[in-house]
Amino acid sequence: MIRNQQALRNVVRRYATATGPQARASVPNYELFNQRLTKARSTILENKPLTLAQKILYAHLHDVSSMTSAPVPGESYLKLSPDRVAMQDASAQMAILQFMLSGMKQTAVPTSIHCDHLVEAYEGADLDVARSWQTSREIYEFLQAA
């Protein structure tokens, strides 16, 4: 049981934190975010106060200088440049299948997959993880091979 639990931890850790020569920097470029946000505030937002969600969106705008007015929620399309992609569960598996068909060797930005629902809290951590390893083995093996 301990061996399976350790193997499960390795699988999950492998996707959350890349290591080795293929790993890319995982620290966001905060200076670039501040530049984009400052430019957006001074040009299209008229120095209005922003919510956290707005700050995150405007910091990830691809080209603020091409925008002539502030985006209208529910109407405007934004061209964003994400610095990381986090996927979850079944939608991540579909994304992996599509990515495998693309023929690309690696993703354009760091990507992580979180499969937290595969472990059901029922009898305690050790037994739950061991049961998850048995009942979801096919999913773990697919994610490990991807």
PDB file of C-alpha atoms in Angstrom:
ATOM      1  CA  MET A   1       0.000   0.000   0.000  1.00  0.00           C
ATOM      2  CA  ILE A   2       2.809   2.461   0.823  1.00  0.00           C
ATOM      3  CA  ARG A   3       4.438   1.768  -2.524  1.00  0.00           C
ATOM      4  CA  ASN A   4       1.208   2.640  -4.377  1.00  0.00           C
ATOM      5  CA  GLN A   5       0.763   5.766  -2.278  1.00  0.00           C
ATOM      6  CA  GLN A   6       4.297   6.917  -3.117  1.00  0.00           C
ATOM      7  CA  ALA A   7       3.730   6.152  -6.795  1.00  0.00           C
ATOM      8  CA  LEU A   8       0.561   8.233  -6.734  1.00  0.00           C
ATOM      9  CA  ARG A   9       2.408  11.139  -5.144  1.00  0.00           C
ATOM     10  CA  ASN A  10       5.069  10.927  -7.863  1.00  0.00           C
ATOM     11  CA  VAL A  11       2.466  11.027 -10.609  1.00  0.00           C
ATOM     12  CA  VAL A  12       0.711  14.044  -9.140  1.00  0.00           C
ATOM     13  CA  ARG A  13       3.976  15.845  -8.359  1.00  0.00           C
ATOM     14  CA  ARG A  14       5.300  15.156 -11.809  1.00  0.00           C
ATOM     15  CA  TYR A  15       2.528  17.185 -13.409  1.00  0.00           C
ATOM     16  CA  ALA A  16       2.387  19.997 -10.869  1.00  0.00           C
ATOM     17  CA  THR A  17       6.129  20.745 -10.872  1.00  0.00           C
ATOM     18  CA  ALA A  18       8.328  20.018 -13.862  1.00  0.00           C
ATOM     19  CA  THR A  19      11.963  19.164 -13.142  1.00  0.00           C
ATOM     20  CA  GLY A  20      15.044  18.429 -15.179  1.00  0.00           C
ATOM     21  CA  PRO A  21      16.467  20.023 -18.314  1.00  0.00           C
ATOM     22  CA  GLN A  22      13.071  20.247 -20.051  1.00  0.00           C
ATOM     23  CA  ALA A  23      11.582  22.342 -17.219  1.00  0.00           C
ATOM     24  CA  ARG A  24      10.938  25.980 -17.990  1.00  0.00           C
ATOM     25  CA  ALA A  25      10.953  28.897 -15.587  1.00  0.00           C
ATOM     26  CA  SER A  26       7.786  28.824 -13.523  1.00  0.00           C
ATOM     27  CA  VAL A  27       8.097  32.294 -12.016  1.00  0.00           C
ATOM     28  CA  PRO A  28       5.775  34.722 -13.810  1.00  0.00           C
ATOM     29  CA  ASN A  29       7.230  37.864 -15.351  1.00  0.00           C
ATOM     30  CA  TYR A  30       5.757  40.318 -12.844  1.00  0.00           C
ATOM     31  CA  GLU A  31       7.594  43.271 -14.376  1.00  0.00           C
ATOM     32  CA  LEU A  32       5.845  42.649 -17.704  1.00  0.00           C
ATOM     33  CA  PHE A  33       2.497  42.303 -15.903  1.00  0.00           C
ATOM     34  CA  ASN A  34       3.028  45.667 -14.194  1.00  0.00           C
ATOM     35  CA  GLN A  35       3.954  47.299 -17.515  1.00  0.00           C
ATOM     36  CA  ARG A  36       0.817  45.945 -19.207  1.00  0.00           C
ATOM     37  CA  LEU A  37      -1.398  46.932 -16.296  1.00  0.00           C
ATOM     38  CA  THR A  38       0.083  50.439 -16.113  1.00  0.00           C
ATOM     39  CA  LYS A  39      -0.395  50.909 -19.844  1.00  0.00           C
ATOM     40  CA  ALA A  40      -3.982  49.636 -19.711  1.00  0.00           C
ATOM     41  CA  ARG A  41      -4.779  51.917 -16.772  1.00  0.00           C
ATOM     42  CA  SER A  42      -3.389  55.006 -18.435  1.00  0.00           C
ATOM     43  CA  THR A  43      -4.853  54.434 -21.904  1.00  0.00           C
ATOM     44  CA  ILE A  44      -8.152  52.553 -21.900  1.00  0.00           C
ATOM     45  CA  LEU A  45      -9.168  52.449 -18.225  1.00  0.00           C
ATOM     46  CA  GLU A  46      -8.780  56.140 -17.366  1.00  0.00           C
ATOM     47  CA  ASN A  47      -7.004  55.290 -14.069  1.00  0.00           C
ATOM     48  CA  LYS A  48     -10.155  53.783 -12.530  1.00  0.00           C
ATOM     49  CA  PRO A  49      -9.819  51.411  -9.553  1.00  0.00           C
ATOM     50  CA  LEU A  50      -9.812  47.728 -10.555  1.00  0.00           C
ATOM     51  CA  THR A  51     -10.888  44.468  -8.975  1.00  0.00           C
ATOM     52  CA  LEU A  52      -8.371  41.647  -8.604  1.00  0.00           C
ATOM     53  CA  ALA A  53      -9.982  39.788 -11.536  1.00  0.00           C
ATOM     54  CA  GLN A  54      -9.652  42.864 -13.751  1.00  0.00           C
ATOM     55  CA  LYS A  55      -6.010  43.304 -12.763  1.00  0.00           C
ATOM     56  CA  ILE A  56      -5.267  39.691 -13.675  1.00  0.00           C
ATOM     57  CA  LEU A  57      -7.034  39.986 -17.040  1.00  0.00           C
ATOM     58  CA  TYR A  58      -5.446  43.306 -17.993  1.00  0.00           C
ATOM     59  CA  ALA A  59      -1.997  42.094 -16.911  1.00  0.00           C
ATOM     60  CA  HIS A  60      -2.358  39.215 -19.390  1.00  0.00           C
ATOM     61  CA  LEU A  61      -3.575  41.258 -22.379  1.00  0.00           C
ATOM     62  CA  HIS A  62      -1.495  40.430 -25.413  1.00  0.00           C
ATOM     63  CA  ASP A  63      -1.298  43.949 -26.863  1.00  0.00           C
ATOM     64  CA  VAL A  64      -2.790  46.783 -24.843  1.00  0.00           C
ATOM     65  CA  SER A  65      -1.695  49.410 -27.363  1.00  0.00           C
ATOM     66  CA  SER A  66      -4.022  47.989 -30.038  1.00  0.00           C
ATOM     67  CA  MET A  67      -7.088  48.533 -27.825  1.00  0.00           C
ATOM     68  CA  THR A  68      -8.983  51.781 -28.306  1.00  0.00           C
ATOM     69  CA  SER A  69     -11.460  51.424 -25.438  1.00  0.00           C
ATOM     70  CA  ALA A  70     -12.048  49.410 -22.308  1.00  0.00           C
ATOM     71  CA  PRO A  71     -13.455  45.911 -22.883  1.00  0.00           C
ATOM     72  CA  VAL A  72     -17.194  45.520 -22.314  1.00  0.00           C
ATOM     73  CA  PRO A  73     -18.031  42.466 -20.156  1.00  0.00           C
ATOM     74  CA  GLY A  74     -20.053  39.928 -22.118  1.00  0.00           C
ATOM     75  CA  GLU A  75     -19.385  41.642 -25.455  1.00  0.00           C
ATOM     76  CA  SER A  76     -15.659  42.187 -26.022  1.00  0.00           C
ATOM     77  CA  TYR A  77     -13.163  39.542 -27.045  1.00  0.00           C
ATOM     78  CA  LEU A  78      -9.776  39.685 -25.352  1.00  0.00           C
ATOM     79  CA  LYS A  79      -6.523  38.427 -26.821  1.00  0.00           C
ATOM     80  CA  LEU A  80      -4.672  37.093 -23.783  1.00  0.00           C
ATOM     81  CA  SER A  81      -1.155  35.761 -23.280  1.00  0.00           C
ATOM     82  CA  PRO A  82      -1.359  33.284 -20.397  1.00  0.00           C
ATOM     83  CA  ASP A  83       1.834  32.495 -18.513  1.00  0.00           C
ATOM     84  CA  ARG A  84       0.567  29.115 -17.285  1.00  0.00           C
ATOM     85  CA  VAL A  85      -2.308  26.740 -18.001  1.00  0.00           C
ATOM     86  CA  ALA A  86      -3.868  24.679 -15.228  1.00  0.00           C
ATOM     87  CA  MET A  87      -6.307  21.977 -16.272  1.00  0.00           C
ATOM     88  CA  GLN A  88      -8.514  19.690 -14.263  1.00  0.00           C
ATOM     89  CA  ASP A  89      -9.663  16.105 -14.566  1.00  0.00           C
ATOM     90  CA  ALA A  90     -11.640  14.997 -17.646  1.00  0.00           C
ATOM     91  CA  SER A  91     -11.186  18.214 -19.623  1.00  0.00           C
ATOM     92  CA  ALA A  92      -7.418  17.862 -19.178  1.00  0.00           C
ATOM     93  CA  GLN A  93      -7.506  14.353 -20.594  1.00  0.00           C
ATOM     94  CA  MET A  94      -9.306  15.637 -23.695  1.00  0.00           C
ATOM     95  CA  ALA A  95      -6.773  18.450 -24.024  1.00  0.00           C
ATOM     96  CA  ILE A  96      -3.909  15.932 -23.774  1.00  0.00           C
ATOM     97  CA  LEU A  97      -5.437  13.803 -26.530  1.00  0.00           C
ATOM     98  CA  GLN A  98      -5.767  16.859 -28.779  1.00  0.00           C
ATOM     99  CA  PHE A  99      -2.229  17.956 -27.941  1.00  0.00           C
ATOM    100  CA  MET A 100      -0.874  14.492 -28.778  1.00  0.00           C
ATOM    101  CA  LEU A 101      -2.543  14.736 -32.197  1.00  0.00           C
ATOM    102  CA  SER A 102      -0.929  18.136 -32.828  1.00  0.00           C
ATOM    103  CA  GLY A 103       2.538  16.572 -33.134  1.00  0.00           C
ATOM    104  CA  MET A 104       4.144  19.258 -30.958  1.00  0.00           C
ATOM    105  CA  LYS A 105       6.948  18.186 -28.631  1.00  0.00           C
ATOM    106  CA  GLN A 106       6.039  20.524 -25.761  1.00  0.00           C
ATOM    107  CA  THR A 107       3.410  23.044 -24.742  1.00  0.00           C
ATOM    108  CA  ALA A 108       3.829  26.743 -25.455  1.00  0.00           C
ATOM    109  CA  VAL A 109       3.475  27.618 -21.756  1.00  0.00           C
ATOM    110  CA  PRO A 110       3.940  25.548 -18.587  1.00  0.00           C
ATOM    111  CA  THR A 111       0.927  23.318 -18.105  1.00  0.00           C
ATOM    112  CA  SER A 112      -0.279  21.364 -15.109  1.00  0.00           C
ATOM    113  CA  ILE A 113      -3.047  18.829 -14.616  1.00  0.00           C
ATOM    114  CA  HIS A 114      -4.878  18.485 -11.327  1.00  0.00           C
ATOM    115  CA  CYS A 115      -6.904  15.314 -10.720  1.00  0.00           C
ATOM    116  CA  ASP A 116      -8.043  15.869  -7.181  1.00  0.00           C
ATOM    117  CA  HIS A 117     -11.416  14.183  -7.541  1.00  0.00           C
ATOM    118  CA  LEU A 118      -9.860  10.765  -8.142  1.00  0.00           C
ATOM    119  CA  VAL A 119      -9.198  10.343  -4.423  1.00  0.00           C
ATOM    120  CA  GLU A 120     -12.450  10.090  -2.472  1.00  0.00           C
ATOM    121  CA  ALA A 121     -12.329  10.786   1.260  1.00  0.00           C
ATOM    122  CA  TYR A 122     -13.970   7.784   2.872  1.00  0.00           C
ATOM    123  CA  GLU A 123     -11.787   5.637   5.146  1.00  0.00           C
ATOM    124  CA  GLY A 124      -8.724   7.774   5.852  1.00  0.00           C
ATOM    125  CA  ALA A 125      -5.818   8.999   3.733  1.00  0.00           C
ATOM    126  CA  ASP A 126      -3.843   5.754   3.396  1.00  0.00           C
ATOM    127  CA  LEU A 127      -6.806   3.554   2.478  1.00  0.00           C
ATOM    128  CA  ASP A 128      -8.408   6.206   0.254  1.00  0.00           C
ATOM    129  CA  VAL A 129      -5.232   6.751  -1.774  1.00  0.00           C
ATOM    130  CA  ALA A 130      -4.679   3.009  -2.130  1.00  0.00           C
ATOM    131  CA  ARG A 131      -8.271   2.539  -3.324  1.00  0.00           C
ATOM    132  CA  SER A 132      -7.900   5.445  -5.743  1.00  0.00           C
ATOM    133  CA  TRP A 133      -4.756   3.890  -7.187  1.00  0.00           C
ATOM    134  CA  GLN A 134      -6.736   0.709  -7.875  1.00  0.00           C
ATOM    135  CA  THR A 135      -9.979   2.226  -9.156  1.00  0.00           C
ATOM    136  CA  SER A 136      -8.355   4.979 -11.264  1.00  0.00           C
ATOM    137  CA  ARG A 137      -5.234   3.126 -12.411  1.00  0.00           C
ATOM    138  CA  GLU A 138      -6.060   3.549 -16.097  1.00  0.00           C
ATOM    139  CA  ILE A 139      -6.351   7.323 -15.727  1.00  0.00           C
ATOM    140  CA  TYR A 140      -3.111   7.615 -13.737  1.00  0.00           C
ATOM    141  CA  GLU A 141      -1.236   5.500 -16.279  1.00  0.00           C
ATOM    142  CA  PHE A 142      -2.585   7.586 -19.165  1.00  0.00           C
ATOM    143  CA  LEU A 143      -1.564  10.844 -17.459  1.00  0.00           C
ATOM    144  CA  GLN A 144       1.851   9.448 -16.597  1.00  0.00           C
ATOM    145  CA  ALA A 145       2.441   8.395 -20.210  1.00  0.00           C
ATOM    146  CA  ALA A 146       1.269  11.693 -21.725  1.00  0.00           C
TER     147      ALA A 146
END
